[in-house]
Amino acid sequence: MALAKKMAAIALAQSFFCTEKTKDACGQCKACLRAIEGNHPDLRIVEPRAEGSGNVKVELIREEILPFTRFAPFEGRAAFVIFTEVEKAFPSHQAEAANALLKTLEEPKNNLHFILLSERPAALLSTIRSRCQRLRFRPLPHEVIESILEEHNTPQPRRQLAIALCNGQADRALSLAAEPALEHLIEDTLAIDRALEKKDPAELFDLAESLAADEKKLIKLQTLAWLYRDQAVQGLNVPARLAAQLPSVAEPPSSLPVERALAQREPYSDKALIRLSIIRKTHRALEKLATPQLTLEAMLFELAQTC
């Protein structure tokens, strides 16, 4: 979703820069291309720093961004400043850079636009949130994701899994579709479920350690959540016409060698819903940079208690 938001922000800037005067940006003129490349004189894209916690230094705001806001636009009808991952760029415990920007953010010139992108807007400073108009990005319909993957020549079996796991995010779907080990995600997830059934403390501790070191741990948690969601749908006897509208990974394409362990087990909708809540709570904690191993240990033991 982060990439999709960034591209949408650039597309908005392009609509002001475009020299072809079409309804939307043409994407081909010199101004549009310069915006995509990030070197248009009326566009500044500020990313979190690569080092440390990623916070933007106050010197950058004072020496580069504020002077830009006073004199831009230079060529186009308007100027844009795009901040990506604002929760990292302006963390609440390091507010100096954000405070230096507040007055300009509250009272920008008529032809100056600030776009702040965030996956966790609740984590932003209240002083920043109060000065912004919030625009939500909703998950794309499955049909749209399907057409995007088809345009990228994604094979049908991989397409189905990517759609099920991408949470309506086109960039995540494309990333998943290109993942060599995509088919093994469900197998790995079912292995987690089997470990929970055993309730062996030593195995759970080892599993938490391996998950904590796994770069794909958040995707695996999401996959586990989808599997339990499918189990809940079965237990709740959701009408077929509604269940068909929900992406399913518990019943993957028959061409994939994936065990259908959850589908074979008697469904308990209440337990599955409790497990969903536990996983989502853990996912949020990990996004907030909680200690991975301790957080995952707590999740696994809590999930094992529901078995």
Short mmCIF file of C-alpha atoms in Angstrom, two decimals:
data_model
loop_
_atom_site.label_atom_id
_atom_site.label_comp_id
_atom_site.label_asym_id
_atom_site.label_seq_id
_atom_site.Cartn_x
_atom_site.Cartn_y
_atom_site.Cartn_z
CA MET A 1 0.00 0.00 0.00
CA ALA A 2 2.89 2.37 0.71
CA LEU A 3 4.06 2.25 -2.91
CA ALA A 4 0.50 2.68 -4.19
CA LYS A 5 0.03 5.78 -2.03
CA LYS A 6 3.31 7.24 -3.22
CA MET A 7 2.41 6.66 -6.87
CA ALA A 8 -1.02 8.21 -6.33
CA ALA A 9 0.59 11.29 -4.77
CA ILE A 10 2.99 11.66 -7.71
CA ALA A 11 0.08 11.19 -10.13
CA LEU A 12 -1.76 14.06 -8.43
CA ALA A 13 1.30 16.27 -8.82
CA GLN A 14 1.58 15.24 -12.46
CA SER A 15 -1.98 16.41 -13.10
CA PHE A 16 -0.81 19.93 -12.19
CA PHE A 17 2.51 19.70 -14.04
CA CYS A 18 1.32 18.08 -17.28
CA THR A 19 1.85 20.32 -20.32
CA GLU A 20 -0.55 18.42 -22.59
CA LYS A 21 -3.59 19.93 -20.83
CA THR A 22 -5.52 16.66 -20.82
CA LYS A 23 -8.10 15.85 -18.13
CA ASP A 24 -5.54 13.68 -16.33
CA ALA A 25 -1.77 13.67 -16.59
CA CYS A 26 -0.62 12.21 -19.89
CA GLY A 27 2.35 10.48 -18.25
CA GLN A 28 4.45 11.03 -21.37
CA CYS A 29 5.32 14.72 -21.56
CA LYS A 30 8.59 16.06 -20.21
CA ALA A 31 6.95 17.43 -17.05
CA CYS A 32 5.20 14.13 -16.26
CA LEU A 33 8.37 12.13 -16.80
CA ARG A 34 10.41 14.47 -14.60
CA ALA A 35 7.84 14.04 -11.82
CA ILE A 36 8.07 10.24 -12.05
CA GLU A 37 11.87 10.47 -11.98
CA GLY A 38 11.69 12.74 -8.94
CA ASN A 39 13.55 15.68 -10.49
CA HIS A 40 10.75 18.13 -11.30
CA PRO A 41 11.65 21.54 -9.81
CA ASP A 42 8.19 21.91 -8.22
CA LEU A 43 8.20 18.52 -6.50
CA ARG A 44 10.01 17.43 -3.36
CA ILE A 45 9.73 13.85 -2.11
CA VAL A 46 11.03 13.38 1.42
CA GLU A 47 11.73 9.81 2.53
CA PRO A 48 12.67 8.66 6.05
CA ARG A 49 16.42 8.49 6.60
CA ALA A 50 18.03 5.13 5.89
CA GLU A 51 19.98 5.23 9.15
CA GLY A 52 18.74 5.26 12.73
CA SER A 53 14.99 5.31 13.33
CA GLY A 54 14.42 7.08 10.03
CA ASN A 55 13.43 10.44 11.50
CA VAL A 56 13.88 13.49 9.27
CA LYS A 57 16.47 15.91 10.60
CA VAL A 58 15.25 19.37 11.54
CA GLU A 59 18.08 20.85 9.43
CA LEU A 60 16.52 19.35 6.29
CA ILE A 61 13.23 21.06 7.05
CA ARG A 62 14.80 24.44 7.82
CA GLU A 63 17.46 24.51 5.10
CA GLU A 64 15.70 22.78 2.18
CA ILE A 65 11.95 22.32 2.62
CA LEU A 66 10.99 25.70 4.09
CA PRO A 67 12.97 27.70 1.48
CA PHE A 68 11.33 25.57 -1.24
CA THR A 69 7.86 26.35 0.13
CA ARG A 70 8.56 30.09 0.07
CA PHE A 71 9.65 30.31 -3.58
CA ALA A 72 7.97 27.40 -5.43
CA PRO A 73 6.33 26.84 -7.86
CA PHE A 74 9.03 27.52 -10.41
CA GLU A 75 7.50 26.00 -13.56
CA GLY A 76 4.11 24.42 -12.93
CA ARG A 77 0.77 25.69 -11.67
CA ALA A 78 1.49 24.38 -8.18
CA ALA A 79 4.21 22.88 -6.01
CA PHE A 80 4.09 19.66 -4.00
CA VAL A 81 5.96 18.31 -1.00
CA ILE A 82 5.38 14.59 -0.46
CA PHE A 83 6.46 12.99 2.81
CA THR A 84 6.47 9.17 2.75
CA GLU A 85 6.17 6.96 5.83
CA VAL A 86 5.40 9.96 8.00
CA GLU A 87 5.19 7.85 11.17
CA LYS A 88 8.93 7.16 10.69
CA ALA A 89 9.88 10.57 9.30
CA PHE A 90 8.24 12.44 12.20
CA PRO A 91 8.17 10.06 15.20
CA SER A 92 6.37 11.33 18.28
CA HIS A 93 9.49 11.02 20.44
CA GLN A 94 11.53 13.23 18.06
CA ALA A 95 9.26 16.14 17.26
CA GLU A 96 11.81 18.82 16.34
CA ALA A 97 11.46 18.45 12.56
CA ALA A 98 7.67 18.23 12.74
CA ASN A 99 7.49 21.33 14.92
CA ALA A 100 9.63 23.27 12.43
CA LEU A 101 7.11 22.43 9.72
CA LEU A 102 3.86 23.03 11.61
CA LYS A 103 3.19 26.69 10.77
CA THR A 104 3.85 26.19 7.06
CA LEU A 105 1.78 23.00 7.11
CA GLU A 106 -1.13 24.87 8.70
CA GLU A 107 -1.02 27.92 6.43
CA PRO A 108 0.50 26.95 3.06
CA LYS A 109 0.35 29.20 0.01
CA ASN A 110 -2.60 28.67 -2.33
CA ASN A 111 -0.46 26.90 -4.90
CA LEU A 112 1.53 24.81 -2.42
CA HIS A 113 0.37 21.31 -1.42
CA PHE A 114 1.68 18.98 1.27
CA ILE A 115 0.94 15.26 0.99
CA LEU A 116 1.75 13.12 4.02
CA LEU A 117 1.65 9.36 3.47
CA SER A 118 1.28 6.90 6.31
CA GLU A 119 0.29 3.29 6.92
CA ARG A 120 -0.37 4.08 10.60
CA PRO A 121 -1.88 7.57 10.85
CA ALA A 122 -2.83 6.99 14.50
CA ALA A 123 0.91 6.92 15.28
CA LEU A 124 1.38 10.49 14.00
CA LEU A 125 1.72 13.50 16.25
CA SER A 126 -1.70 14.98 17.03
CA THR A 127 -0.38 18.38 15.92
CA ILE A 128 0.25 16.95 12.45
CA ARG A 129 -3.03 15.03 12.22
CA SER A 130 -5.05 18.09 13.19
CA ARG A 131 -3.59 20.06 10.27
CA CYS A 132 -4.33 17.44 7.61
CA GLN A 133 -7.35 16.33 5.64
CA ARG A 134 -7.48 12.54 5.85
CA LEU A 135 -7.95 10.48 2.70
CA ARG A 136 -8.35 6.73 3.15
CA PHE A 137 -7.10 4.19 0.62
CA ARG A 138 -9.45 1.23 0.51
CA PRO A 139 -8.52 -2.27 -0.72
CA LEU A 140 -8.92 -2.74 -4.46
CA PRO A 141 -11.62 -5.18 -5.64
CA HIS A 142 -10.37 -8.65 -6.50
CA GLU A 143 -11.27 -8.13 -10.14
CA VAL A 144 -8.95 -5.13 -10.37
CA ILE A 145 -6.06 -7.04 -8.76
CA GLU A 146 -6.75 -9.93 -11.12
CA SER A 147 -6.51 -7.67 -14.19
CA ILE A 148 -3.26 -6.09 -12.93
CA LEU A 149 -1.67 -9.50 -12.37
CA GLU A 150 -2.91 -10.66 -15.76
CA GLU A 151 -1.25 -7.64 -17.38
CA HIS A 152 2.00 -8.76 -15.76
CA ASN A 153 1.58 -12.30 -17.17
CA THR A 154 1.17 -13.93 -13.76
CA PRO A 155 0.17 -17.63 -14.04
CA GLN A 156 -3.36 -18.36 -12.82
CA PRO A 157 -2.45 -20.48 -9.73
CA ARG A 158 -0.05 -17.82 -8.46
CA ARG A 159 -2.60 -15.16 -9.27
CA GLN A 160 -5.17 -16.73 -6.94
CA LEU A 161 -2.74 -16.98 -4.03
CA ALA A 162 -1.43 -13.44 -4.53
CA ILE A 163 -4.98 -12.06 -4.56
CA ALA A 164 -5.84 -13.96 -1.39
CA LEU A 165 -2.79 -12.68 0.48
CA CYS A 166 -2.42 -9.10 -0.81
CA ASN A 167 -5.26 -7.55 1.21
CA GLY A 168 -6.42 -5.56 -1.80
CA GLN A 169 -2.99 -3.97 -2.38
CA ALA A 170 -1.77 -4.09 -5.97
CA ASP A 171 1.90 -3.56 -5.13
CA ARG A 172 1.80 -6.36 -2.55
CA ALA A 173 0.04 -8.66 -5.04
CA LEU A 174 2.77 -8.04 -7.62
CA SER A 175 5.48 -8.62 -5.01
CA LEU A 176 3.86 -11.86 -3.85
CA ALA A 177 3.34 -13.07 -7.41
CA ALA A 178 7.08 -12.61 -8.04
CA GLU A 179 8.01 -14.44 -4.82
CA PRO A 180 9.72 -17.74 -5.77
CA ALA A 181 8.50 -19.50 -2.60
CA LEU A 182 4.89 -18.28 -2.81
CA GLU A 183 3.47 -21.80 -2.92
CA HIS A 184 5.35 -22.71 0.28
CA LEU A 185 3.75 -19.90 2.30
CA ILE A 186 0.64 -21.95 3.00
CA GLU A 187 2.66 -25.08 3.75
CA ASP A 188 4.75 -23.11 6.25
CA THR A 189 1.59 -21.63 7.74
CA LEU A 190 -0.03 -25.04 8.16
CA ALA A 191 3.16 -26.16 9.93
CA ILE A 192 2.61 -23.34 12.43
CA ASP A 193 -0.97 -24.53 12.95
CA ARG A 194 0.20 -28.11 13.57
CA ALA A 195 2.74 -26.88 16.13
CA LEU A 196 -0.04 -25.03 17.95
CA GLU A 197 -2.08 -28.24 18.11
CA LYS A 198 0.82 -30.08 19.78
CA LYS A 199 1.20 -27.38 22.48
CA ASP A 200 4.83 -28.38 23.01
CA PRO A 201 6.49 -25.41 24.80
CA ALA A 202 9.96 -26.19 23.42
CA GLU A 203 8.63 -26.38 19.86
CA LEU A 204 6.72 -23.13 20.31
CA PHE A 205 9.81 -21.32 21.61
CA ASP A 206 11.84 -22.60 18.64
CA LEU A 207 9.06 -21.56 16.25
CA ALA A 208 8.95 -18.05 17.72
CA GLU A 209 12.72 -17.74 17.31
CA SER A 210 12.63 -18.82 13.65
CA LEU A 211 9.65 -16.58 12.87
CA ALA A 212 11.33 -13.58 14.51
CA ALA A 213 14.29 -13.98 12.17
CA ASP A 214 12.09 -14.55 9.11
CA GLU A 215 11.83 -11.57 6.74
CA LYS A 216 8.41 -12.86 5.67
CA LYS A 217 6.97 -13.17 9.17
CA LEU A 218 4.27 -10.54 8.60
CA ILE A 219 3.15 -12.24 5.39
CA LYS A 220 3.06 -15.59 7.21
CA LEU A 221 0.97 -14.07 9.99
CA GLN A 222 -1.41 -12.70 7.40
CA THR A 223 -1.60 -16.11 5.74
CA LEU A 224 -2.38 -17.73 9.10
CA ALA A 225 -5.09 -15.12 9.67
CA TRP A 226 -6.64 -15.90 6.27
CA LEU A 227 -6.68 -19.62 7.05
CA TYR A 228 -8.47 -19.06 10.35
CA ARG A 229 -10.80 -16.62 8.66
CA ASP A 230 -11.75 -19.36 6.21
CA GLN A 231 -12.35 -21.71 9.10
CA ALA A 232 -14.58 -19.10 10.74
CA VAL A 233 -16.54 -18.66 7.53
CA GLN A 234 -17.14 -22.42 7.39
CA GLY A 235 -18.25 -22.55 11.01
CA LEU A 236 -20.58 -19.58 10.65
CA ASN A 237 -22.27 -21.13 7.60
CA VAL A 238 -21.88 -17.98 5.54
CA PRO A 239 -24.08 -18.20 2.40
CA ALA A 240 -22.13 -19.41 -0.62
CA ARG A 241 -22.87 -16.26 -2.62
CA LEU A 242 -21.18 -14.14 0.11
CA ALA A 243 -18.32 -16.55 0.86
CA ALA A 244 -17.48 -16.60 -2.85
CA GLN A 245 -16.74 -12.87 -2.70
CA LEU A 246 -14.07 -13.42 -0.05
CA PRO A 247 -10.55 -14.46 -1.10
CA SER A 248 -9.73 -17.94 0.16
CA VAL A 249 -6.39 -19.60 0.77
CA ALA A 250 -7.77 -22.59 2.67
CA GLU A 251 -8.85 -24.03 -0.68
CA PRO A 252 -5.96 -23.16 -3.03
CA PRO A 253 -5.85 -24.20 -6.69
CA SER A 254 -5.76 -27.98 -7.12
CA SER A 255 -2.55 -27.71 -9.12
CA LEU A 256 -0.66 -26.67 -5.99
CA PRO A 257 0.65 -29.39 -3.65
CA VAL A 258 -0.88 -27.79 -0.54
CA GLU A 259 -2.30 -29.77 2.36
CA ARG A 260 -5.90 -28.88 3.27
CA ALA A 261 -5.51 -29.44 6.99
CA LEU A 262 -7.85 -26.71 8.16
CA ALA A 263 -10.52 -27.56 5.62
CA GLN A 264 -10.55 -31.16 6.88
CA ARG A 265 -10.82 -30.20 10.55
CA GLU A 266 -14.19 -29.61 12.15
CA PRO A 267 -14.74 -25.83 12.04
CA TYR A 268 -15.14 -23.88 15.26
CA SER A 269 -16.06 -20.36 14.29
CA ASP A 270 -15.74 -18.89 17.78
CA LYS A 271 -12.20 -20.23 18.28
CA ALA A 272 -11.20 -19.16 14.77
CA LEU A 273 -12.43 -15.63 15.42
CA ILE A 274 -10.47 -15.49 18.70
CA ARG A 275 -7.36 -16.60 16.82
CA LEU A 276 -7.93 -13.91 14.21
CA SER A 277 -8.06 -11.29 16.95
CA ILE A 278 -4.82 -12.58 18.52
CA ILE A 279 -2.96 -12.55 15.19
CA ARG A 280 -4.14 -9.06 14.26
CA LYS A 281 -3.11 -7.75 17.68
CA THR A 282 0.35 -9.27 17.15
CA HIS A 283 0.59 -7.83 13.63
CA ARG A 284 -0.11 -4.32 14.97
CA ALA A 285 2.47 -4.76 17.73
CA LEU A 286 5.16 -5.84 15.25
CA GLU A 287 4.36 -2.87 13.00
CA LYS A 288 4.96 -0.64 16.02
CA LEU A 289 8.45 -2.17 16.34
CA ALA A 290 7.71 -4.38 19.34
CA THR A 291 10.41 -6.95 20.19
CA PRO A 292 9.70 -9.65 17.57
CA GLN A 293 10.66 -12.82 19.45
CA LEU A 294 8.88 -11.94 22.72
CA THR A 295 5.81 -10.74 20.82
CA LEU A 296 5.66 -13.91 18.72
CA GLU A 297 6.22 -16.14 21.75
CA ALA A 298 3.26 -14.51 23.48
CA MET A 299 1.13 -14.94 20.35
CA LEU A 300 1.98 -18.63 19.86
CA PHE A 301 1.29 -19.58 23.47
CA GLU A 302 -1.96 -17.58 23.42
CA LEU A 303 -3.02 -19.30 20.18
CA ALA A 304 -2.09 -22.72 21.58
CA GLN A 305 -4.49 -22.14 24.47
CA THR A 306 -7.37 -21.91 21.99
CA CYS A 307 -6.65 -25.35 20.50
#
